[in-house]
Amino acid sequence: MVGIAEFAAGSRTVPDAEEAIDSAAWPPLPDAGDWAGRVAAMLDELGYQVTLLAGATAPTAADLGAAVTRTIQEVGPDDVVIVHVITHGDQPPDLDTAYAIGADGRRDEACNVDAWVRTVVAGGDARPRTLFLLDFCRSGVATVPRWHRRPFQASNRAWVLAASAPDSDAFDCAFSRAVVQVLREVAAGDFCTHPSRPTVPYLAVSARIRDVLAGYHGDDVLLPVQEPTGTPIDTMTAARLDLPFFPNPDHRRAAFDDALASMDDRLAEFAREVDDLVDPRHFRDRAAARWEAGRRPGLFQGRERELRALSALVDGAAAAVPWIVTGSPGVGKSALLGVLVCAAHPTLRHATEEVWGHLPAPAATPHLAAVHARQQTVDAITASLLTQLAPESASESASAEALLEAVADRPVAPVIVIDSLDEAIDSEELSTRLVVPLTRVRRPDGSAACRLIVGMRPWEEFEPLRRAVARAGGTILDLDQVPATEMAGNLRAYVERVLRAGRWYGSVDGHWFVTAIADGVAATLTRTDDAEPRWGGFLIARLFAEYVAHTLPPVTDQAQAERLLAQIPASLPEVLEMTLRRPEVGPWMRPVLAALAHARGVGMPPKIIRAIAPLFAPEDLGSPSTRDVRRALADGRFYLRQSADVSGTSVFRLFHESLVEYLHAHPRAVSADAASESAT
């Protein structure tokens, strides 16, 4: 980090002169040392080892050039270097290069910034990844060296962000001011980069520096607008650009759990190997029956009879007939299918053993294809299944006919799992064009060509599918049609597992209250006064138990336990409203969740959430800051799923379709009575 504020008389280029001549000193840059120090402090916070040359240690031109060159040449190829310089810049006439001026006021060949870039590029893979942040006039000339005739590729090791265009000036340390602000946002996590990404995207940071600089005018409203510039990038490469200069603080926090980081890597490998619509996180988290499953033991409990029957189907021990798994939202459809997919897929099986190992799960099979249909088109789902079952056919045609033919031609009838059929973009078309034909397709010997398992809600528009399954001799498993005593036992055991997995209720002091809480939840959720339940007991039990275990103050006496039992919710809206009424929950949680009820595809990024949330907020709240949105997302984490878009930015969506429906109907605050009525 270099900030030169005072300059001795030296050699300056004078217009119309044939060579540099001695002249008066360069004018001072009184804030240069201060802003160089601030940039240094932010980079230190991000984990860099910083050398600051400013004030009394401000270098001469020769020393500055030597320090930059020495750093580039001495560090290793796996290191990352940032060179930040605030000084005057000098561009000789007719030369496509610029020089950084030293404290001695001189221009030295060692400070030819074009040569700095060339030193890194010419060294190839032996050089460190290096970013030059150049805050001086004409510095943009270093971004377009004449000797490099093509746009830079992602493998390039020298990158430049310059304060000004090649033929323009820089003013008032404005570029460095913008860099400090943006680095502060990086450190605070304001870019919302997904925790799986080790760095904040370079293009996002550089664009943000440009935007901040465009809005800076200092104390002088007549100050010219600077035009920062950067190393040109091949547009075909930009989407894959993954540069290591700006560490993602959320990744650093996630990496404290090495086992979780390992899980993410294996699941990412699985997703690349198979297809992104398989959505391994969906199946893993549903199978685990807990929020943020990671590498922790799964808490799925009960449904053993159903699991054994479905496992026999997957293992080939039962007849190859189609199955429908149906029931109200949150009754456990996806959890059942999650166990099957996690245990049966050869790659996912070992990475998720913790979530299914205590259950009667199927064996691994190479004859498995699975898709999570939420917000997916018929064509996308068809292509996903083809990619998994017959990659050679997927490259030629992704039609339903091609899939049916590929399924019929396989030597072994594959297991095909389609979860959340009702949440597809056009679920009725998906059922008609693809799923119903899959129930009918036969092998040459007349036997069923696949073992089809479909998870869906019991909607009327799926009646043709139910009839097709019945004609094929299949099974419709309605998880709502379970005896109340059996369901109560399953819920009780599940809530006990969730609570005992928490710190307090797993301790010698807290475990005394587990049974009473679990009994109360089971009794509330198995009342028989609702002939057609709208909300599945397991979803409500999961959310409430996690809420009790990880958010509410610990229950420490009988009176406190009785108060808790009196407010056990009977519906998903009641759980949500209970959370929203907590005094420590910020005012933006509900507007943010209401905005996410309108998310499509993989989800909505925080920038869009911030723009939409005010539509659902009281007028006196104004507009949320980035930190307001981040806090709301943290407050509502139990209700969210987080993933990454192609740029690495975190995107969010509500974790269950029933939440989407409720927040569509009730985007603003409702009374406790109104929330209770939503369950009926």
XYZ file of C-alpha atoms in Angstrom:
680
model
C 0.000 0.000 0.000
C 1.551 3.278 -1.112
C 0.312 6.804 -0.430
C 2.578 9.694 -1.390
C 1.420 13.083 -0.101
C 4.504 15.306 -0.583
C 6.818 15.485 -3.592
C 10.291 16.946 -3.923
C 11.274 18.887 -7.012
C 12.082 16.386 -9.721
C 11.773 15.531 -13.364
C 8.388 16.222 -14.967
C 7.179 15.874 -18.533
C 6.360 19.300 -19.941
C 4.060 19.520 -22.980
C 5.907 20.233 -26.244
C 9.255 19.354 -24.666
C 11.276 16.581 -26.292
C 12.278 15.083 -22.961
C 11.586 15.386 -19.275
C 13.059 18.486 -17.652
C 13.569 19.549 -14.057
C 10.614 21.565 -12.869
C 8.775 22.685 -9.773
C 7.589 20.008 -7.397
C 4.404 18.090 -8.071
C 1.513 19.552 -6.061
C 0.878 17.774 -2.754
C -1.815 15.132 -2.270
C -2.601 15.855 1.387
C -5.040 12.948 1.850
C -2.970 10.278 0.091
C -1.346 8.840 3.202
C -4.632 8.753 5.096
C -6.534 6.902 2.379
C -3.668 4.503 1.709
C -3.780 3.684 5.416
C -7.531 3.097 5.293
C -7.213 0.748 2.333
C -4.428 -1.057 4.211
C -6.636 -1.410 7.294
C -9.490 -2.920 5.282
C -7.194 -5.391 3.527
C -5.723 -6.342 6.893
C -9.267 -7.063 8.106
C -9.783 -9.285 5.064
C -6.706 -11.322 5.972
C -3.930 -9.774 3.897
C -0.413 -9.202 5.229
C -0.027 -5.484 4.611
C 3.032 -3.314 3.998
C 2.205 0.400 4.144
C 4.559 2.943 2.588
C 3.251 6.402 3.424
C 4.199 9.500 5.377
C 7.818 9.282 6.488
C 8.227 5.950 4.671
C 6.835 7.186 1.343
C 9.254 5.773 -1.256
C 11.250 7.394 -4.011
C 10.397 6.343 -7.541
C 13.234 3.826 -7.653
C 12.316 2.368 -4.263
C 8.623 2.174 -5.172
C 9.368 0.267 -8.368
C 11.790 -2.029 -6.567
C 9.242 -2.802 -3.830
C 6.529 -3.704 -6.342
C 8.832 -5.845 -8.479
C 10.339 -7.592 -5.457
C 6.911 -8.512 -4.106
C 5.780 -9.918 -7.452
C 8.945 -11.966 -7.895
C 9.398 -13.261 -4.352
C 5.956 -14.565 -3.417
C 4.710 -17.913 -4.680
C 2.231 -18.794 -7.428
C -0.432 -19.742 -4.875
C -0.255 -16.343 -3.182
C -2.507 -13.366 -3.868
C -1.090 -9.841 -4.135
C -2.801 -6.455 -4.180
C -0.719 -3.395 -5.098
C -2.438 -0.116 -4.218
C -0.767 3.171 -5.151
C -1.922 6.760 -4.583
C 0.386 9.281 -6.225
C 0.702 11.449 -9.297
C 0.835 9.796 -12.693
C 2.874 10.859 -15.683
C 2.384 9.804 -19.298
C 5.164 10.802 -21.702
C 4.045 12.080 -25.113
C 3.475 9.383 -27.732
C 4.019 6.541 -25.242
C 1.266 4.103 -24.298
C 2.336 3.800 -20.708
C 2.161 5.718 -17.456
C 4.600 6.166 -14.614
C 3.887 6.365 -10.888
C 5.754 9.339 -9.427
C 7.857 8.758 -6.315
C 8.235 10.989 -3.269
C 11.395 12.371 -4.878
C 9.195 13.815 -7.619
C 10.914 11.732 -10.255
C 9.778 9.379 -12.945
C 11.817 6.194 -12.928
C 11.675 3.293 -15.362
C 11.135 1.044 -12.351
C 7.731 2.756 -11.938
C 6.522 2.025 -15.448
C 3.147 0.444 -14.609
C 3.034 -1.266 -17.987
C 6.225 -3.085 -16.982
C 4.651 -4.113 -13.662
C 1.793 -5.793 -15.499
C 4.161 -7.378 -18.021
C 6.285 -8.825 -15.192
C 3.279 -10.741 -13.883
C 1.909 -11.826 -17.264
C 5.287 -12.916 -18.637
C 5.940 -15.012 -15.547
C 2.882 -17.142 -16.274
C 1.859 -19.677 -13.647
C 4.995 -18.957 -11.622
C 3.634 -15.536 -10.648
C 1.023 -14.761 -7.984
C -2.461 -13.586 -8.865
C -1.960 -9.810 -8.689
C -4.438 -6.934 -8.616
C -3.169 -3.400 -9.210
C -5.350 -0.650 -7.696
C -3.931 2.493 -9.306
C -5.157 5.844 -8.025
C -3.407 8.394 -10.216
C -3.891 10.251 -13.489
C -3.697 8.323 -16.773
C -3.527 5.028 -14.856
C -6.062 3.430 -17.197
C -3.354 3.015 -19.813
C -2.185 -0.033 -17.830
C -5.486 -1.815 -18.475
C -4.983 -2.022 -22.248
C -1.313 -2.801 -22.907
C -0.506 -2.678 -26.618
C 1.645 -5.790 -26.354
C -1.365 -7.865 -25.286
C -3.620 -7.987 -28.326
C -6.469 -10.114 -26.982
C -8.880 -9.641 -24.082
C -7.560 -11.283 -20.957
C -8.717 -14.799 -20.087
C -9.700 -16.123 -16.662
C -6.256 -17.726 -16.364
C -4.551 -14.329 -16.523
C -2.634 -13.455 -13.359
C -2.416 -9.647 -13.672
C -5.508 -7.490 -13.239
C -5.823 -3.719 -13.071
C -8.496 -1.449 -11.633
C -7.527 2.118 -12.482
C -8.876 5.418 -11.202
C -9.051 7.041 -14.615
C -9.183 6.346 -18.318
C -5.896 6.321 -20.277
C -6.290 9.962 -21.294
C -7.955 11.472 -18.219
C -7.167 12.591 -14.696
C -7.951 11.361 -11.188
C -8.951 13.664 -8.327
C -9.078 13.920 -4.548
C -8.241 10.242 -3.811
C -11.818 9.546 -4.935
C -10.946 6.109 -6.300
C -9.355 5.050 -3.011
C -12.331 6.400 -1.069
C -14.580 4.177 -3.185
C -12.259 1.196 -2.684
C -12.424 1.631 1.105
C -16.221 1.788 1.095
C -16.543 -1.286 -1.109
C -13.977 -3.287 0.885
C -15.969 -2.416 3.998
C -19.060 -3.838 2.278
C -17.108 -6.969 1.335
C -16.001 -7.462 4.946
C -19.552 -6.927 6.222
C -20.940 -9.552 3.853
C -23.089 -7.003 2.042
C -22.457 -8.692 -1.316
C -24.360 -11.721 0.023
C -22.053 -14.169 -1.712
C -23.090 -17.757 -1.101
C -21.122 -19.448 1.729
C -19.949 -22.173 -0.662
C -17.940 -19.554 -2.611
C -14.569 -18.661 -1.049
C -14.429 -15.230 -2.688
C -16.749 -12.379 -3.568
C -17.043 -12.143 -7.379
C -14.423 -9.822 -8.834
C -16.806 -8.363 -11.398
C -19.347 -7.505 -8.700
C -16.720 -5.689 -6.625
C -15.271 -3.777 -9.579
C -18.750 -2.725 -10.730
C -19.571 -1.537 -7.212
C -16.366 0.553 -7.065
C -17.379 2.162 -10.345
C -20.873 2.947 -9.035
C -19.594 4.416 -5.757
C -17.033 6.534 -7.590
C -19.686 7.818 -9.986
C -21.623 9.208 -7.025
C -18.654 10.973 -5.389
C -18.154 14.723 -5.826
C -16.254 15.582 -2.655
C -16.671 19.150 -1.435
C -16.586 20.546 -4.961
C -19.772 20.139 -6.975
C -17.795 21.126 -10.078
C -15.289 18.291 -9.634
C -15.119 16.317 -12.908
C -16.597 12.843 -12.884
C -13.864 10.224 -13.002
C -14.028 7.356 -15.428
C -12.486 4.315 -13.737
C -11.531 1.434 -15.946
C -10.317 -2.119 -15.611
C -8.641 -4.963 -17.421
C -10.790 -5.967 -20.430
C -12.233 -9.460 -20.207
C -13.324 -11.885 -22.894
C -17.126 -11.908 -22.636
C -17.129 -15.680 -23.138
C -14.872 -15.955 -20.086
C -16.562 -13.460 -17.780
C -19.229 -15.862 -16.495
C -16.505 -18.285 -15.348
C -14.268 -15.622 -13.821
C -13.363 -16.650 -10.274
C -10.578 -14.435 -8.942
C -9.287 -14.729 -5.368
C -8.817 -11.074 -4.404
C -11.834 -10.480 -2.158
C -12.409 -13.167 0.513
C -16.023 -14.040 1.254
C -16.511 -13.568 5.027
C -19.506 -15.906 5.056
C -17.360 -18.671 3.571
C -14.754 -18.127 6.245
C -17.388 -18.532 8.954
C -18.845 -21.630 7.300
C -15.394 -23.182 7.017
C -15.160 -23.409 10.811
C -17.280 -26.537 10.437
C -14.907 -28.666 8.375
C -17.372 -31.522 8.154
C -20.065 -29.257 6.727
C -17.604 -27.848 4.207
C -16.759 -31.398 3.162
C -20.433 -32.202 2.762
C -20.952 -29.219 0.508
C -18.059 -30.295 -1.715
C -19.380 -33.811 -2.164
C -22.864 -32.597 -2.890
C -21.489 -30.101 -5.388
C -19.647 -32.979 -7.049
C -22.884 -34.957 -7.133
C -24.745 -32.052 -8.691
C -22.089 -31.664 -11.395
C -22.052 -35.395 -12.054
C -25.782 -35.715 -12.410
C -27.815 -32.575 -12.986
C -28.775 -29.442 -11.106
C -32.478 -30.348 -11.077
C -31.665 -33.335 -8.915
C -31.255 -30.696 -6.183
C -29.303 -32.856 -3.714
C -29.716 -30.262 -0.968
C -33.497 -30.580 -1.241
C -33.425 -34.349 -0.800
C -30.749 -34.245 1.915
C -32.485 -31.562 3.994
C -35.896 -33.202 3.677
C -34.456 -36.580 4.640
C -32.672 -35.038 7.623
C -35.963 -33.503 8.832
C -34.060 -30.634 10.385
C -33.038 -27.119 9.492
C -29.512 -26.808 8.010
C -28.732 -30.507 8.047
C -25.021 -30.306 7.203
C -23.137 -33.319 8.538
C -25.258 -33.649 11.674
C -27.357 -36.759 12.338
C -30.758 -36.867 10.685
C -33.814 -36.523 12.894
C -36.371 -38.256 10.670
C -38.607 -40.429 12.825
C -41.534 -42.765 12.166
C -43.088 -43.803 8.840
C -41.228 -47.108 9.067
C -44.007 -49.101 7.415
C -44.090 -46.719 4.449
C -40.297 -46.605 4.228
C -40.022 -50.395 4.141
C -42.587 -50.633 1.350
C -40.915 -47.942 -0.749
C -37.454 -49.380 -0.077
C -38.651 -52.757 -1.349
C -39.813 -51.037 -4.535
C -36.445 -49.319 -5.015
C -34.488 -52.500 -4.236
C -36.528 -54.522 -6.739
C -38.001 -56.774 -4.055
C -41.528 -55.563 -4.827
C -43.470 -55.408 -8.076
C -42.458 -52.626 -10.473
C -45.644 -50.597 -10.208
C -46.036 -46.809 -9.939
C -46.485 -45.130 -6.569
C -47.962 -41.781 -5.622
C -46.981 -40.316 -2.249
C -49.541 -37.659 -1.379
C -50.952 -35.694 1.538
C -51.283 -32.196 2.941
C -48.370 -29.706 2.959
C -45.738 -30.711 5.489
C -47.062 -34.205 6.135
C -43.685 -35.691 5.195
C -43.860 -36.499 1.472
C -40.491 -34.965 0.626
C -38.908 -36.441 3.742
C -39.823 -39.956 2.624
C -38.557 -39.366 -0.894
C -35.463 -37.648 0.471
C -34.530 -40.760 2.438
C -34.984 -42.910 -0.659
C -32.885 -40.682 -2.932
C -30.113 -40.064 -0.395
C -29.740 -43.759 0.410
C -30.201 -45.171 -3.095
C -28.030 -42.879 -5.203
C -24.461 -44.281 -5.276
C -22.780 -40.873 -5.033
C -25.100 -39.224 -2.539
C -25.383 -42.304 -0.317
C -22.055 -42.051 1.503
C -22.184 -38.260 1.731
C -25.532 -38.391 3.555
C -25.307 -41.529 5.660
C -25.958 -39.503 8.812
C -29.461 -38.570 7.683
C -30.735 -42.040 6.716
C -28.482 -44.549 8.503
C -30.915 -45.073 11.406
C -33.818 -45.857 9.053
C -34.960 -48.892 6.995
C -33.589 -47.318 3.809
C -32.933 -48.960 0.420
C -29.594 -50.122 -0.941
C -27.651 -48.123 -3.509
C -28.647 -48.615 -7.123
C -27.096 -47.316 -10.352
C -30.565 -47.346 -11.907
C -31.925 -44.170 -10.309
C -32.988 -40.754 -11.592
C -34.502 -38.085 -9.347
C -35.763 -34.548 -9.884
C -37.164 -31.856 -7.633
C -39.868 -30.325 -9.843
C -40.435 -27.058 -7.986
C -40.477 -24.093 -10.405
C -39.213 -26.268 -13.273
C -40.639 -26.651 -16.763
C -41.676 -29.898 -18.397
C -38.786 -29.649 -20.845
C -36.239 -29.029 -18.092
C -37.457 -32.015 -16.079
C -37.471 -34.244 -19.160
C -33.923 -33.199 -20.035
C -32.794 -33.824 -16.456
C -34.156 -37.370 -16.395
C -32.625 -38.096 -19.799
C -29.262 -36.736 -18.667
C -29.280 -39.093 -15.702
C -30.594 -42.199 -17.462
C -29.295 -41.865 -21.024
C -26.771 -39.041 -21.493
C -26.224 -39.983 -25.125
C -29.933 -39.438 -25.856
C -30.052 -36.168 -23.925
C -27.508 -34.626 -26.282
C -29.731 -35.383 -29.262
C -33.282 -34.820 -28.065
C -34.932 -33.935 -24.775
C -38.475 -34.839 -25.777
C -40.844 -36.913 -23.672
C -40.857 -39.507 -26.446
C -37.068 -39.809 -26.293
C -37.230 -40.293 -22.521
C -39.911 -42.986 -22.762
C -37.899 -44.797 -25.414
C -34.717 -44.572 -23.348
C -36.518 -45.925 -20.276
C -38.002 -48.848 -22.224
C -34.611 -49.747 -23.742
C -32.740 -50.020 -20.437
C -31.836 -53.585 -19.405
C -33.040 -52.915 -15.839
C -36.188 -50.974 -14.991
C -34.906 -47.712 -13.442
C -36.279 -46.013 -10.350
C -37.619 -42.561 -11.278
C -38.420 -40.169 -8.421
C -40.278 -36.922 -9.159
C -40.851 -34.833 -6.053
C -43.112 -31.770 -5.746
C -45.025 -32.425 -8.956
C -47.630 -29.880 -7.843
C -44.961 -27.151 -7.621
C -43.753 -27.433 -11.237
C -44.300 -24.401 -13.468
C -47.059 -26.242 -15.357
C -47.818 -29.203 -13.133
C -50.873 -30.368 -15.077
C -48.931 -30.408 -18.347
C -46.082 -32.254 -16.625
C -48.525 -34.865 -15.376
C -50.203 -35.284 -18.767
C -47.169 -35.167 -21.059
C -44.641 -37.068 -18.986
C -45.784 -38.673 -15.747
C -48.928 -40.444 -16.981
C -47.031 -41.906 -19.991
C -44.338 -43.168 -17.592
C -47.001 -45.228 -15.795
C -47.869 -46.909 -19.109
C -44.513 -47.511 -20.781
C -43.594 -51.190 -21.097
C -40.492 -53.191 -21.870
C -40.433 -55.581 -24.865
C -41.490 -58.467 -22.585
C -44.555 -56.513 -21.434
C -43.310 -55.737 -17.911
C -43.268 -52.233 -16.448
C -40.356 -50.212 -17.815
C -39.714 -48.211 -14.636
C -40.400 -48.006 -10.925
C -42.047 -44.594 -10.705
C -42.476 -42.671 -7.430
C -44.227 -39.290 -7.506
C -44.618 -36.869 -4.597
C -47.537 -34.450 -4.896
C -50.435 -32.823 -3.108
C -53.921 -34.334 -3.555
C -55.182 -31.815 -6.095
C -58.142 -32.477 -8.366
C -56.197 -31.752 -11.557
C -54.095 -34.856 -10.892
C -57.092 -37.189 -11.049
C -55.995 -38.557 -14.490
C -52.663 -39.505 -12.938
C -54.335 -41.231 -10.006
C -56.500 -43.224 -12.423
C -53.443 -44.164 -14.508
C -51.625 -45.410 -11.402
C -54.668 -47.438 -10.361
C -54.949 -49.026 -13.835
C -51.270 -49.980 -13.659
C -51.873 -51.776 -10.363
C -49.949 -49.120 -8.464
C -50.259 -47.661 -4.980
C -51.513 -44.290 -3.778
C -49.957 -43.665 -0.381
C -51.908 -40.926 1.419
C -49.861 -39.855 4.424
C -52.857 -38.063 5.924
C -54.648 -41.392 6.309
C -52.666 -42.629 9.285
C -54.345 -43.578 12.600
C -54.137 -40.734 15.103
C -52.449 -42.904 17.734
C -49.727 -43.960 15.302
C -49.193 -40.377 14.119
C -49.033 -39.133 17.713
C -46.343 -41.677 18.534
C -44.302 -40.703 15.473
C -44.621 -36.986 16.219
C -43.733 -37.480 19.871
C -40.572 -39.407 19.025
C -39.602 -36.868 16.358
C -40.009 -33.829 18.629
C -38.000 -35.570 21.345
C -35.147 -36.169 18.874
C -35.175 -32.539 17.730
C -35.171 -31.162 21.273
C -32.508 -33.531 22.590
C -30.255 -32.535 19.683
C -30.207 -28.983 21.100
C -27.734 -27.815 23.711
C -30.186 -27.149 26.588
C -32.691 -29.957 26.122
C -29.882 -32.434 25.624
C -28.369 -31.465 28.971
C -28.988 -33.008 32.368
C -30.937 -29.907 33.431
C -33.090 -29.466 30.347
C -34.002 -33.023 29.409
C -36.677 -33.179 32.133
C -38.978 -30.994 30.048
C -38.589 -32.840 26.733
C -41.300 -35.443 27.237
C -43.938 -32.924 28.334
C -43.265 -30.668 25.347
C -43.264 -33.593 22.907
C -46.532 -34.936 24.363
C -48.148 -31.515 24.029
C -47.078 -31.109 20.398
C -48.279 -34.607 19.480
C -51.651 -34.079 21.154
C -52.210 -30.700 19.493
C -51.279 -31.891 16.019
C -53.377 -35.064 16.080
C -56.692 -33.574 17.148
C -59.452 -35.234 15.145
C -61.730 -32.197 14.774
C -60.253 -31.410 11.332
C -61.430 -34.079 8.908
C -59.281 -32.759 6.041
C -56.054 -31.292 7.462
C -54.487 -28.428 5.524
C -51.130 -28.647 7.272
C -48.995 -31.713 7.838
C -48.059 -32.399 11.421
C -44.388 -33.060 10.748
C -43.806 -29.648 9.167
C -45.379 -27.828 12.106
C -43.625 -30.074 14.614
C -40.287 -29.484 12.928
C -40.585 -25.706 12.882
C -41.945 -25.445 16.415
C -39.410 -27.860 17.896
C -36.487 -26.097 16.186
C -37.925 -22.782 17.375
C -38.139 -24.028 20.956
C -34.684 -25.617 20.852
C -32.759 -22.798 19.192
C -34.679 -19.516 19.549
C -36.876 -19.391 22.661
C -35.322 -19.023 26.122
C -34.815 -22.459 27.715
C -37.668 -23.859 29.787
C -36.374 -24.078 33.350
C -39.457 -24.697 35.510
C -42.911 -26.246 35.376
C -44.760 -22.930 35.139
C -42.713 -21.929 32.109
C -43.352 -25.322 30.532
C -47.109 -24.932 31.016
C -47.076 -21.497 29.380
C -45.223 -22.970 26.411
C -47.676 -25.870 26.122
C -50.582 -23.414 26.074
C -49.275 -21.752 22.911
C -48.369 -24.789 20.801
C -49.451 -23.927 17.249
C -51.762 -26.137 15.237
C -50.931 -24.685 11.815
C -48.021 -23.354 9.819
C -49.385 -19.769 9.875
C -49.494 -19.893 13.665
C -45.836 -20.978 13.804
C -44.820 -18.165 11.474
C -46.865 -15.551 13.304
C -45.446 -16.730 16.636
C -41.955 -16.124 15.282
C -42.863 -12.720 13.867
C -44.281 -11.562 17.206
C -41.030 -12.187 19.064
C -39.709 -8.806 20.351
C -36.186 -9.443 19.081
C -37.378 -9.991 15.493
C -36.730 -6.933 13.335
C -39.497 -5.078 11.478
C -38.299 -6.182 8.046
C -38.683 -9.936 8.481
C -42.289 -10.106 7.326
C -41.869 -7.763 4.316
C -38.792 -9.737 3.259
C -40.626 -13.067 3.536
C -43.592 -11.576 1.667
C -41.235 -10.484 -1.107
C -39.776 -13.998 -1.273
C -43.275 -15.402 -1.735
C -42.986 -13.946 -5.241
C -39.597 -15.513 -6.025
C -39.279 -17.734 -9.067
C -36.763 -20.356 -10.094
C -33.862 -20.875 -7.705
C -34.764 -17.792 -5.691
C -34.353 -14.042 -5.273
C -31.079 -12.169 -4.571
C -30.914 -9.665 -1.688
C -30.663 -6.717 -4.079
C -34.095 -7.540 -5.518
C -35.508 -8.378 -2.084
C -34.443 -4.923 -0.927
C -36.318 -3.313 -3.825
C -39.531 -5.327 -3.380
C -39.851 -5.579 0.415
C -41.083 -1.960 0.893
C -44.223 -2.899 -1.061
C -45.267 -5.034 1.915
C -44.018 -2.777 4.722
C -45.674 0.032 6.684
C -44.987 3.400 5.070
C -43.115 4.711 8.095
C -40.422 2.046 7.657
C -39.129 3.673 4.492
C -36.654 1.533 2.554
C -34.469 -1.182 4.083
C -30.703 -1.018 4.098
C -28.604 -3.967 2.999
C -28.041 -4.775 6.670
C -31.794 -4.655 7.341
C -32.303 -7.283 4.645
C -29.465 -9.438 5.963
C -30.899 -9.303 9.481
C -34.368 -10.208 8.205
C -32.944 -13.172 6.303
C -31.128 -14.282 9.448
C -34.281 -13.879 11.571
C -36.280 -15.904 9.057
C -33.672 -18.569 8.344
C -35.950 -21.404 9.536
C -38.346 -20.587 6.707
C -35.799 -20.196 3.906
C -33.641 -22.114 1.489
C -30.408 -20.515 0.336
C -28.534 -21.354 -2.851
C -26.236 -19.603 -5.337
C -26.916 -18.165 -8.767
C -24.419 -18.406 -11.628
C -22.486 -15.372 -10.321
C -22.080 -16.862 -6.842
C -24.559 -14.461 -5.229
C -26.831 -15.991 -2.602
C -30.447 -16.331 -3.643
C -33.278 -17.168 -1.270
C -36.705 -18.736 -1.481
C -39.300 -19.912 1.002
C -38.619 -23.508 1.904
C -42.196 -24.723 1.498
C -44.917 -23.936 -1.018
C -47.529 -23.629 1.725
C -45.606 -20.634 3.095
C -45.745 -19.061 -0.362
C -49.514 -19.471 -0.432
C -50.005 -18.078 3.072
C -47.832 -14.999 2.494
C -49.540 -14.338 -0.826
C -52.792 -14.146 1.112
C -51.355 -12.367 4.192
C -48.318 -10.275 3.213
C -48.908 -7.885 6.119
C -49.356 -8.430 9.846
C -52.437 -10.353 10.986
C -53.878 -11.070 14.401
C -53.312 -14.357 16.194
C -56.977 -15.253 15.616
C -56.651 -14.637 11.880
C -53.582 -16.857 11.697
C -55.434 -19.604 13.536
C -58.390 -19.306 11.158
C -56.035 -19.833 8.203
C -55.585 -23.410 9.360
C -59.264 -24.212 8.911
